mmCIF file of C-alpha atoms and ligand atoms in Angstrom:
data_model
loop_
_atom_site.group_PDB
_atom_site.id
_atom_site.type_symbol
_atom_site.label_atom_id
_atom_site.label_comp_id
_atom_site.label_asym_id
_atom_site.label_seq_id
_atom_site.Cartn_x
_atom_site.Cartn_y
_atom_site.Cartn_z
ATOM 1 C CA UNK A 1 85.693 112.231 111.985
ATOM 2 C CA UNK A 2 86.122 109.705 109.146
ATOM 3 C CA UNK A 3 85.501 106.731 111.415
ATOM 4 C CA UNK A 4 82.067 107.768 112.674
ATOM 5 C CA UNK A 5 79.488 107.167 109.975
ATOM 6 C CA UNK A 6 76.353 105.157 109.146
ATOM 7 C CA UNK A 7 78.398 101.995 108.569
ATOM 8 C CA UNK A 8 80.297 102.102 111.869
ATOM 9 C CA UNK A 9 77.111 103.058 113.733
ATOM 10 C CA UNK A 10 75.057 100.178 112.219
ATOM 11 C CA UNK A 11 77.773 97.658 113.071
ATOM 12 C CA UNK A 12 78.600 99.202 116.439
ATOM 13 C CA UNK A 13 82.318 99.500 115.693
ATOM 14 C CA UNK A 14 84.760 102.273 116.521
ATOM 15 C CA UNK A 15 86.625 102.181 113.200
ATOM 16 C CA UNK A 16 85.193 100.990 109.851
ATOM 17 C CA UNK A 17 88.228 98.757 109.291
ATOM 18 C CA UNK A 18 87.200 95.223 108.341
ATOM 19 C CA UNK A 19 89.294 92.085 108.609
ATOM 20 C CA UNK A 20 88.575 90.138 105.400
ATOM 21 C CA UNK A 21 87.068 86.744 106.143
ATOM 22 C CA UNK A 22 89.720 84.362 104.845
ATOM 23 C CA UNK A 23 88.485 80.854 105.691
ATOM 24 C CA UNK A 24 90.901 78.827 107.839
ATOM 25 C CA UNK A 25 93.631 81.483 107.563
ATOM 26 C CA UNK A 26 91.701 83.605 110.076
ATOM 27 C CA UNK A 27 91.811 82.261 113.626
ATOM 28 C CA UNK A 28 89.272 83.230 116.304
ATOM 29 C CA UNK A 29 92.213 84.993 118.019
ATOM 30 C CA UNK A 30 92.863 87.146 114.938
ATOM 31 C CA UNK A 31 89.172 88.044 114.572
ATOM 32 C CA UNK A 32 88.909 88.852 118.298
ATOM 33 C CA UNK A 33 92.035 91.048 118.300
ATOM 34 C CA UNK A 34 90.630 93.091 115.386
ATOM 35 C CA UNK A 35 87.233 93.506 117.062
ATOM 36 C CA UNK A 36 88.790 94.339 120.442
ATOM 37 C CA UNK A 37 90.906 97.012 118.759
ATOM 38 C CA UNK A 38 87.734 98.646 117.416
ATOM 39 C CA UNK A 39 87.568 97.140 113.907
ATOM 40 C CA UNK A 40 85.319 94.365 112.623
ATOM 41 C CA UNK A 41 86.538 90.786 113.095
ATOM 42 C CA UNK A 42 85.362 88.103 110.690
ATOM 43 C CA UNK A 43 85.116 84.337 110.570
ATOM 44 C CA UNK A 44 84.453 82.452 107.337
ATOM 45 C CA UNK A 45 82.454 79.226 107.152
ATOM 46 C CA UNK A 46 84.324 78.023 104.029
ATOM 47 C CA UNK A 47 85.836 74.622 104.770
ATOM 48 C CA UNK A 48 84.089 74.166 108.108
ATOM 49 C CA UNK A 49 81.082 72.085 109.156
ATOM 50 C CA UNK A 50 78.389 73.938 111.083
ATOM 51 C CA UNK A 51 79.656 72.376 114.311
ATOM 52 C CA UNK A 52 83.261 73.476 113.660
ATOM 53 C CA UNK A 53 82.122 76.944 112.586
ATOM 54 C CA UNK A 54 80.029 77.406 115.737
ATOM 55 C CA UNK A 55 82.985 76.257 117.864
ATOM 56 C CA UNK A 56 85.134 78.962 116.250
ATOM 57 C CA UNK A 57 82.437 81.569 116.893
ATOM 58 C CA UNK A 58 82.172 80.451 120.555
ATOM 59 C CA UNK A 59 85.951 80.776 120.820
ATOM 60 C CA UNK A 60 85.740 84.304 119.387
ATOM 61 C CA UNK A 61 82.992 85.197 121.884
ATOM 62 C CA UNK A 62 85.173 84.028 124.787
ATOM 63 C CA UNK A 63 87.886 86.449 123.644
ATOM 64 C CA UNK A 64 85.752 89.391 122.550
ATOM 65 C CA UNK A 65 82.334 90.921 123.037
ATOM 66 C CA UNK A 66 82.941 93.040 119.930
ATOM 67 C CA UNK A 67 81.082 92.907 116.623
ATOM 68 C CA UNK A 68 81.509 89.997 114.209
ATOM 69 C CA UNK A 69 81.081 89.269 110.494
ATOM 70 C CA UNK A 70 80.332 85.676 109.454
ATOM 71 C CA UNK A 71 81.107 84.879 105.823
ATOM 72 C CA UNK A 72 79.754 82.424 103.262
ATOM 73 C CA UNK A 73 81.300 82.052 99.814
ATOM 74 C CA UNK A 74 78.564 80.582 97.567
ATOM 75 C CA UNK A 75 78.890 78.247 94.607
ATOM 76 C CA UNK A 76 76.858 75.570 92.871
ATOM 77 C CA UNK A 77 77.510 71.867 92.962
ATOM 78 C CA UNK A 78 79.739 71.306 89.910
ATOM 79 C CA UNK A 79 77.985 67.973 89.255
ATOM 80 C CA UNK A 80 79.572 64.836 87.810
ATOM 81 C CA UNK A 81 83.333 65.342 87.601
ATOM 82 C CA UNK A 82 84.402 61.918 86.315
ATOM 83 C CA UNK A 83 85.153 63.019 82.749
ATOM 84 C CA UNK A 84 86.373 66.552 83.496
ATOM 85 C CA UNK A 85 89.868 67.962 83.183
ATOM 86 C CA UNK A 86 91.672 64.758 82.208
ATOM 87 C CA UNK A 87 94.774 66.544 80.690
ATOM 88 C CA UNK A 88 94.905 68.847 83.748
ATOM 89 C CA UNK A 89 94.687 65.865 86.121
ATOM 90 C CA UNK A 90 97.571 64.188 84.251
ATOM 91 C CA UNK A 91 99.640 67.353 84.650
ATOM 92 C CA UNK A 92 98.823 67.633 88.364
ATOM 93 C CA UNK A 93 99.835 63.975 88.773
ATOM 94 C CA UNK A 94 103.336 64.856 87.494
ATOM 95 C CA UNK A 95 103.543 67.472 90.283
ATOM 96 C CA UNK A 96 102.333 64.914 92.849
ATOM 97 C CA UNK A 97 105.077 62.585 91.559
ATOM 98 C CA UNK A 98 107.685 65.320 91.975
ATOM 99 C CA UNK A 99 106.579 65.844 95.589
ATOM 100 C CA UNK A 100 106.228 62.081 96.242
ATOM 101 C CA UNK A 101 102.566 62.642 97.120
ATOM 102 C CA UNK A 102 101.205 59.442 95.557
ATOM 103 C CA UNK A 103 98.192 59.199 93.275
ATOM 104 C CA UNK A 104 95.879 62.214 93.002
ATOM 105 C CA UNK A 105 92.389 61.516 94.321
ATOM 106 C CA UNK A 106 89.377 61.300 92.023
ATOM 107 C CA UNK A 107 88.005 64.836 91.609
ATOM 108 C CA UNK A 108 85.473 65.832 94.257
ATOM 109 C CA UNK A 109 83.580 68.974 95.260
ATOM 110 C CA UNK A 110 80.543 69.972 97.249
ATOM 111 C CA UNK A 111 78.466 73.157 96.881
ATOM 112 C CA UNK A 112 78.994 76.290 99.000
ATOM 113 C CA UNK A 113 75.618 77.243 100.427
ATOM 114 C CA UNK A 114 73.677 78.375 103.483
ATOM 115 C CA UNK A 115 71.804 75.256 104.600
ATOM 116 C CA UNK A 116 68.669 75.570 106.789
ATOM 117 C CA UNK A 117 70.554 74.521 109.954
ATOM 118 C CA UNK A 118 73.148 77.239 109.250
ATOM 119 C CA UNK A 119 70.376 79.814 108.894
ATOM 120 C CA UNK A 120 68.868 78.724 112.230
ATOM 121 C CA UNK A 121 72.298 78.985 113.877
ATOM 122 C CA UNK A 122 72.923 82.454 112.404
ATOM 123 C CA UNK A 123 69.553 83.695 113.697
ATOM 124 C CA UNK A 124 70.450 82.415 117.149
ATOM 125 C CA UNK A 125 74.049 83.702 117.169
ATOM 126 C CA UNK A 126 73.004 87.062 115.685
ATOM 127 C CA UNK A 127 76.367 88.305 114.369
ATOM 128 C CA UNK A 128 76.265 92.001 113.457
ATOM 129 C CA UNK A 129 76.996 91.134 109.811
ATOM 130 C CA UNK A 130 76.691 88.158 107.470
ATOM 131 C CA UNK A 131 78.733 88.605 104.296
ATOM 132 C CA UNK A 132 78.672 86.600 101.085
ATOM 133 C CA UNK A 133 81.148 86.169 98.234
ATOM 134 C CA UNK A 134 80.267 85.138 94.647
ATOM 135 C CA UNK A 135 76.778 86.673 94.863
ATOM 136 C CA UNK A 136 73.874 86.177 97.244
ATOM 137 C CA UNK A 137 71.829 83.223 98.478
ATOM 138 C CA UNK A 138 68.038 82.900 97.944
ATOM 139 C CA UNK A 139 65.812 85.871 98.754
ATOM 140 C CA UNK A 140 64.243 84.193 101.802
ATOM 141 C CA UNK A 141 67.688 83.838 103.437
ATOM 142 C CA UNK A 142 68.376 87.574 103.054
ATOM 143 C CA UNK A 143 64.901 88.377 104.388
ATOM 144 C CA UNK A 144 65.232 86.072 107.390
ATOM 145 C CA UNK A 145 68.675 87.408 108.306
ATOM 146 C CA UNK A 146 67.474 90.993 108.033
ATOM 147 C CA UNK A 147 64.315 90.249 110.062
ATOM 148 C CA UNK A 148 66.604 88.855 112.768
ATOM 149 C CA UNK A 149 68.352 92.250 112.860
ATOM 150 C CA UNK A 150 71.490 91.014 111.070
ATOM 151 C CA UNK A 151 73.079 93.240 108.388
ATOM 152 C CA UNK A 152 73.916 91.642 105.045
ATOM 153 C CA UNK A 153 76.610 92.423 102.455
ATOM 154 C CA UNK A 154 78.410 90.915 99.460
ATOM 155 C CA UNK A 155 81.219 91.833 97.058
ATOM 156 C CA UNK A 156 80.713 93.641 93.740
ATOM 157 C CA UNK A 157 83.435 93.756 91.080
ATOM 158 C CA UNK A 158 81.451 95.970 88.674
ATOM 159 C CA UNK A 159 78.897 98.785 88.941
ATOM 160 C CA UNK A 160 76.233 96.456 87.502
ATOM 161 C CA UNK A 161 76.911 93.889 90.236
ATOM 162 C CA UNK A 162 76.671 96.640 92.877
ATOM 163 C CA UNK A 163 73.254 97.648 91.499
ATOM 164 C CA UNK A 164 72.086 94.013 91.540
ATOM 165 C CA UNK A 165 73.186 93.613 95.161
ATOM 166 C CA UNK A 166 71.427 96.813 96.224
ATOM 167 C CA UNK A 167 68.210 95.740 94.470
ATOM 168 C CA UNK A 168 68.429 92.432 96.374
ATOM 169 C CA UNK A 169 68.335 94.276 99.693
ATOM 170 C CA UNK A 170 71.911 94.256 101.015
ATOM 171 C CA UNK A 171 72.727 96.815 103.715
ATOM 172 C CA UNK A 172 76.238 97.547 102.415
ATOM 173 C CA UNK A 173 78.296 96.753 99.323
ATOM 174 C CA UNK A 174 81.936 95.711 99.235
ATOM 175 C CA UNK A 175 83.542 97.185 96.095
ATOM 176 C CA UNK A 176 86.314 94.713 95.268
ATOM 177 C CA UNK A 177 88.981 96.242 93.034
ATOM 178 C CA UNK A 178 91.179 94.186 90.741
ATOM 179 C CA UNK A 179 94.133 94.627 93.127
ATOM 180 C CA UNK A 180 92.454 92.376 95.700
ATOM 181 C CA UNK A 181 93.986 89.193 97.023
ATOM 182 C CA UNK A 182 91.906 86.029 97.043
ATOM 183 C CA UNK A 183 89.050 85.111 94.742
ATOM 184 C CA UNK A 184 87.287 87.603 92.538
ATOM 185 C CA UNK A 185 83.820 87.973 94.050
ATOM 186 C CA UNK A 186 82.231 88.345 90.612
ATOM 187 C CA UNK A 187 78.869 86.644 90.146
ATOM 188 C CA UNK A 188 77.836 87.968 86.722
ATOM 189 C CA UNK A 189 80.516 86.327 84.576
ATOM 190 C CA UNK A 190 82.089 89.771 84.147
ATOM 191 C CA UNK A 191 85.105 89.462 81.826
ATOM 192 C CA UNK A 192 88.204 89.431 84.032
ATOM 193 C CA UNK A 193 90.058 91.718 81.583
ATOM 194 C CA UNK A 194 87.309 94.327 81.853
ATOM 195 C CA UNK A 195 87.174 94.520 85.674
ATOM 196 C CA UNK A 196 88.490 97.718 87.270
ATOM 197 C CA UNK A 197 91.076 98.657 89.839
ATOM 198 C CA UNK A 198 89.713 100.155 93.067
ATOM 199 C CA UNK A 199 90.597 103.781 92.239
ATOM 200 C CA UNK A 200 88.272 103.598 89.253
ATOM 201 C CA UNK A 201 85.620 101.181 90.558
ATOM 202 C CA UNK A 202 85.008 102.718 93.995
ATOM 203 C CA UNK A 203 83.730 106.219 93.090
ATOM 204 C CA UNK A 204 81.601 104.743 90.305
ATOM 205 C CA UNK A 205 79.982 102.264 92.716
ATOM 206 C CA UNK A 206 79.502 105.039 95.297
ATOM 207 C CA UNK A 207 77.703 107.134 92.641
ATOM 208 C CA UNK A 208 75.508 104.210 91.572
ATOM 209 C CA UNK A 209 74.089 103.055 94.928
ATOM 210 C CA UNK A 210 72.539 104.570 98.059
ATOM 211 C CA UNK A 211 73.903 102.078 100.615
ATOM 212 C CA UNK A 212 77.321 102.533 102.278
ATOM 213 C CA UNK A 213 80.243 101.096 100.309
ATOM 214 C CA UNK A 214 83.236 99.262 101.772
ATOM 215 C CA UNK A 215 86.441 99.460 99.725
ATOM 216 C CA UNK A 216 88.515 96.303 99.191
ATOM 217 C CA UNK A 217 91.607 95.569 97.153
ATOM 218 C CA UNK A 218 95.210 96.659 97.604
ATOM 219 C CA UNK A 219 94.630 98.616 100.825
ATOM 220 C CA UNK A 220 97.546 97.927 103.146
ATOM 221 C CA UNK A 221 98.092 101.082 105.191
ATOM 222 C CA UNK A 222 96.405 104.294 106.324
ATOM 223 C CA UNK A 223 97.179 106.001 103.015
ATOM 224 C CA UNK A 224 94.987 103.441 101.282
ATOM 225 C CA UNK A 225 92.182 103.845 103.817
ATOM 226 C CA UNK A 226 92.339 107.650 103.563
ATOM 227 C CA UNK A 227 92.258 107.456 99.755
ATOM 228 C CA UNK A 228 89.257 105.105 99.892
ATOM 229 C CA UNK A 229 87.408 107.488 102.237
ATOM 230 C CA UNK A 230 88.170 110.404 99.883
ATOM 231 C CA UNK A 231 86.716 108.381 97.011
ATOM 232 C CA UNK A 232 83.474 107.966 98.923
ATOM 233 C CA UNK A 233 83.920 104.705 100.831
ATOM 234 C CA UNK A 234 82.428 104.368 104.304
ATOM 235 C CA UNK A 235 84.966 101.728 105.331
ATOM 236 C CA UNK A 236 87.772 99.461 104.131
ATOM 237 C CA UNK A 237 88.205 95.684 104.098
ATOM 238 C CA UNK A 238 91.787 94.412 104.233
ATOM 239 C CA UNK A 239 92.848 90.827 103.584
ATOM 240 C CA UNK A 240 96.512 90.508 102.622
ATOM 241 C CA UNK A 241 97.635 93.023 105.276
ATOM 242 C CA UNK A 242 96.133 90.841 108.036
ATOM 243 C CA UNK A 243 97.753 87.647 106.678
ATOM 244 C CA UNK A 244 101.086 88.982 107.964
ATOM 245 C CA UNK A 245 99.739 89.264 111.544
ATOM 246 C CA UNK A 246 101.077 86.955 114.230
ATOM 247 C CA UNK A 247 97.595 85.540 114.921
ATOM 248 C CA UNK A 248 96.913 84.441 111.315
ATOM 249 C CA UNK A 249 96.991 80.719 110.567
ATOM 250 C CA UNK A 250 99.505 81.145 107.751
ATOM 251 C CA UNK A 251 102.217 78.525 107.136
ATOM 252 C CA UNK A 252 105.922 79.405 107.148
ATOM 253 C CA UNK A 253 106.080 78.795 103.376
ATOM 254 C CA UNK A 254 103.139 81.166 102.790
ATOM 255 C CA UNK A 255 104.641 83.799 105.126
ATOM 256 C CA UNK A 256 107.937 83.614 103.236
ATOM 257 C CA UNK A 257 106.086 83.926 99.908
ATOM 258 C CA UNK A 258 104.394 87.107 101.161
ATOM 259 C CA UNK A 259 107.566 88.530 102.687
ATOM 260 C CA UNK A 260 109.535 88.295 99.428
ATOM 261 C CA UNK A 261 106.791 89.478 97.071
ATOM 262 C CA UNK A 262 107.091 92.763 95.202
ATOM 263 C CA UNK A 263 104.530 94.990 93.478
ATOM 264 C CA UNK A 264 104.756 92.937 90.280
ATOM 265 C CA UNK A 265 104.756 89.481 91.884
ATOM 266 C CA UNK A 266 101.054 88.655 91.738
ATOM 267 C CA UNK A 267 98.831 87.336 88.981
ATOM 268 C CA UNK A 268 95.125 86.586 88.521
ATOM 269 C CA UNK A 269 94.529 83.043 87.345
ATOM 270 C CA UNK A 270 91.964 80.254 87.523
ATOM 271 C CA UNK A 271 94.496 77.421 87.296
ATOM 272 C CA UNK A 272 94.895 76.937 91.038
ATOM 273 C CA UNK A 273 91.264 76.688 92.142
ATOM 274 C CA UNK A 274 89.065 76.698 89.026
ATOM 275 C CA UNK A 275 87.909 80.304 89.681
ATOM 276 C CA UNK A 276 89.840 83.519 89.127
ATOM 277 C CA UNK A 277 91.861 84.616 92.143
ATOM 278 C CA UNK A 278 95.027 86.648 92.735
ATOM 279 C CA UNK A 279 98.156 84.782 93.851
ATOM 280 C CA UNK A 280 101.859 85.424 94.238
ATOM 281 C CA UNK A 281 103.161 83.749 91.068
ATOM 282 C CA UNK A 282 105.215 80.647 91.785
ATOM 283 C CA UNK A 283 106.127 77.328 90.143
ATOM 284 C CA UNK A 284 102.646 75.936 90.875
ATOM 285 C CA UNK A 285 101.010 78.732 88.855
ATOM 286 C CA UNK A 286 103.621 78.556 86.076
ATOM 287 C CA UNK A 287 103.380 74.778 85.677
ATOM 288 C CA UNK A 288 99.571 74.807 85.422
ATOM 289 C CA UNK A 289 99.290 77.892 83.184
ATOM 290 C CA UNK A 290 99.061 76.111 79.863
ATOM 291 C CA UNK A 291 96.140 77.039 77.578
ATOM 292 C CA UNK A 292 95.803 73.377 76.617
ATOM 293 C CA UNK A 293 95.026 72.479 80.245
ATOM 294 C CA UNK A 294 91.501 73.467 81.224
ATOM 295 C CA UNK A 295 91.059 73.672 84.998
ATOM 296 C CA UNK A 296 88.429 71.475 86.626
ATOM 297 C CA UNK A 297 85.332 73.312 87.895
ATOM 298 C CA UNK A 298 85.758 75.222 91.160
ATOM 299 C CA UNK A 299 86.463 73.978 93.791
ATOM 300 C CA UNK A 300 87.398 70.531 92.420
ATOM 301 C CA UNK A 301 90.597 71.993 90.931
ATOM 302 C CA UNK A 302 91.459 73.496 94.327
ATOM 303 C CA UNK A 303 90.888 70.185 96.101
ATOM 304 C CA UNK A 304 93.510 68.619 93.810
ATOM 305 C CA UNK A 305 96.121 71.412 93.952
ATOM 306 C CA UNK A 306 96.009 72.277 97.686
ATOM 307 C CA UNK A 307 97.809 69.059 98.815
ATOM 308 C CA UNK A 308 100.815 70.122 96.681
ATOM 309 C CA UNK A 309 101.591 72.794 99.289
ATOM 310 C CA UNK A 310 101.303 70.508 102.286
ATOM 311 C CA UNK A 311 105.009 69.506 102.371
ATOM 312 C CA UNK A 312 105.792 73.198 102.971
ATOM 313 C CA UNK A 313 107.468 74.195 99.696
ATOM 314 C CA UNK A 314 106.458 77.764 98.892
ATOM 315 C CA UNK A 315 106.849 77.127 95.149
ATOM 316 C CA UNK A 316 103.901 74.704 95.371
ATOM 317 C CA UNK A 317 101.811 76.486 98.027
ATOM 318 C CA UNK A 318 98.760 78.515 96.983
ATOM 319 C CA UNK A 319 99.894 82.032 97.858
ATOM 320 C CA UNK A 320 96.657 84.058 97.671
ATOM 321 C CA UNK A 321 97.696 87.699 97.880
ATOM 322 C CA UNK A 322 96.777 91.210 96.801
ATOM 323 C CA UNK A 323 98.954 93.586 94.780
ATOM 324 C CA UNK A 324 99.994 95.668 97.812
ATOM 325 C CA UNK A 325 101.651 92.734 99.576
ATOM 326 C CA UNK A 326 105.078 94.437 99.511
ATOM 327 C CA UNK A 327 103.865 97.243 101.799
ATOM 328 C CA UNK A 328 102.213 94.923 104.330
ATOM 329 C CA UNK A 329 103.933 94.547 107.702
ATOM 330 C CA UNK A 330 104.470 91.807 110.259
ATOM 331 C CA UNK A 331 102.851 92.820 113.535
ATOM 332 C CA UNK A 332 100.167 91.736 115.981
ATOM 333 C CA UNK A 333 96.631 92.418 114.708
ATOM 334 C CA UNK A 334 95.702 94.962 117.401
ATOM 335 C CA UNK A 335 98.873 96.934 116.657
ATOM 336 C CA UNK A 336 98.020 96.845 112.946
ATOM 337 C CA UNK A 337 94.503 98.213 113.562
ATOM 338 C CA UNK A 338 95.855 101.037 115.759
ATOM 339 C CA UNK A 339 98.636 101.761 113.250
ATOM 340 C CA UNK A 340 96.099 101.947 110.407
ATOM 341 C CA UNK A 341 93.911 104.337 112.418
ATOM 342 C CA UNK A 342 96.903 106.585 113.249
ATOM 343 C CA UNK A 343 98.085 106.639 109.629
ATOM 344 C CA UNK A 344 94.583 107.383 108.325
ATOM 345 C CA UNK A 345 94.157 110.250 110.811
ATOM 346 C CA UNK A 346 97.546 111.653 109.823
ATOM 347 C CA UNK A 347 96.770 111.497 106.095
ATOM 348 C CA UNK A 348 93.333 113.062 106.378
ATOM 349 C CA UNK A 349 94.462 115.749 108.844
ATOM 350 C CA UNK A 350 97.370 116.740 106.594
ATOM 351 C CA UNK A 351 94.852 117.570 103.870
HETATM 352 C C1 LIG B 1 93.923 84.707 101.417
HETATM 353 C C2 LIG B 1 92.625 85.343 101.100
HETATM 354 C C3 LIG B 1 91.452 84.613 101.277
HETATM 355 C C4 LIG B 1 90.207 85.224 101.032
HETATM 356 N N1 LIG B 1 89.070 84.526 101.286
HETATM 357 C C5 LIG B 1 87.866 85.158 101.221
HETATM 358 C C6 LIG B 1 86.680 84.505 101.651
HETATM 359 O O1 LIG B 1 86.684 83.335 102.066
HETATM 360 N N2 LIG B 1 85.511 85.221 101.591
HETATM 361 C C7 LIG B 1 85.473 86.517 101.147
HETATM 362 O O2 LIG B 1 84.385 87.109 101.154
HETATM 363 N N3 LIG B 1 86.583 87.145 100.705
HETATM 364 C C8 LIG B 1 87.770 86.493 100.745
HETATM 365 N N4 LIG B 1 88.914 87.151 100.324
HETATM 366 C C9 LIG B 1 88.819 88.465 99.628
HETATM 367 C C10 LIG B 1 88.718 89.624 100.608
HETATM 368 O O3 LIG B 1 87.411 89.706 101.118
HETATM 369 C C11 LIG B 1 89.068 90.993 99.979
HETATM 370 O O4 LIG B 1 88.311 91.218 98.827
HETATM 371 C C12 LIG B 1 90.539 91.123 99.653
HETATM 372 O O5 LIG B 1 91.351 90.542 100.633
HETATM 373 C C13 LIG B 1 90.923 92.595 99.534
HETATM 374 O O6 LIG B 1 92.183 92.733 98.924
HETATM 375 P P1 LIG B 1 93.585 92.753 99.724
HETATM 376 O O7 LIG B 1 93.895 91.311 99.988
HETATM 377 O O8 LIG B 1 94.510 93.385 98.765
HETATM 378 O O9 LIG B 1 93.376 93.516 101.000
HETATM 379 C C14 LIG B 1 90.159 86.566 100.551
HETATM 380 C C15 LIG B 1 91.346 87.281 100.377
HETATM 381 C C16 LIG B 1 92.578 86.691 100.649
HETATM 382 C C17 LIG B 1 93.830 87.493 100.476
#
């Protein structure tokens, strides 16, 4: 049975189907519905204080006694921003003017990291999995999490990154293909034009490492999960597909952007946030995609562009999305998990 393997056993889940941690877009209800249906729910700490994050985890625990993944995207403090991105800031101001949003704030950003009080909280909460994006934190953090019995993973966008993660002691590796929605998890400055789609990346990562590999990028139905399992994956992580679920905290403008997108609607760009990520292309992306306008360092650029979507216009909303958005479906999360399992069974049995 495809669903019973080392990965599902280690994480105590019925099906190795992972909800991607997607910051504030994932509600505790969404994570709980996925875990209760036998998959792995996830809650990201991006954008939340420790107190807020713990509240969300408590909420999840009230709704589910299933397994949980807690996620930390990691990035350095971009430092002094005063003199950065002046032409870009002028351009963004014209978009603020169009939306009657006033004067753009001075650029600001704080680092994404696992602070000591977070580590203490994680060791107390003991989620089944702590996942990272954009690399790994310091060695002692990995060691302490693992000594507390918590599994650790991160995303690799190349075979070399997968090898680095394995050598650093992760329990599993997420192979993130170029189709993926959201930010590229790359942490080795891998050239964006040289990164691979999942069909090519996944078997090469599987061949290169001993630990179980989770496939991510463009998987939206059971055909995708079955294909990933055939290519050697032990599980699949889906982001865009879960954004369409009733329980996701996704605005009407964002939902409409996803509903109308086709297979050729998305683009990878760094103009929205300062780091490469895949979005449904809209006016926001088009207006900022000018080679003369260098984006501010991540996430300062994001902090300036996100308010443009607040009035609810989908042309100015950041529409993070993977390439398979057009085959995603609107349904409750538990129904999606069961549908994915049924479709995967059907595909694999028909072989
Ligand atoms: C809206 C959105 C937000 C995301 N945020 C995160 C995040 O905070 N942390 C993370 O590890 N991955 C994040 N990802 C990436 C996912 O983990 C995963 O690689 C991706 O969703 C897989 O591609 P798919 O969207 O085509 O399923 C995000 C993806 C999306 C679509």
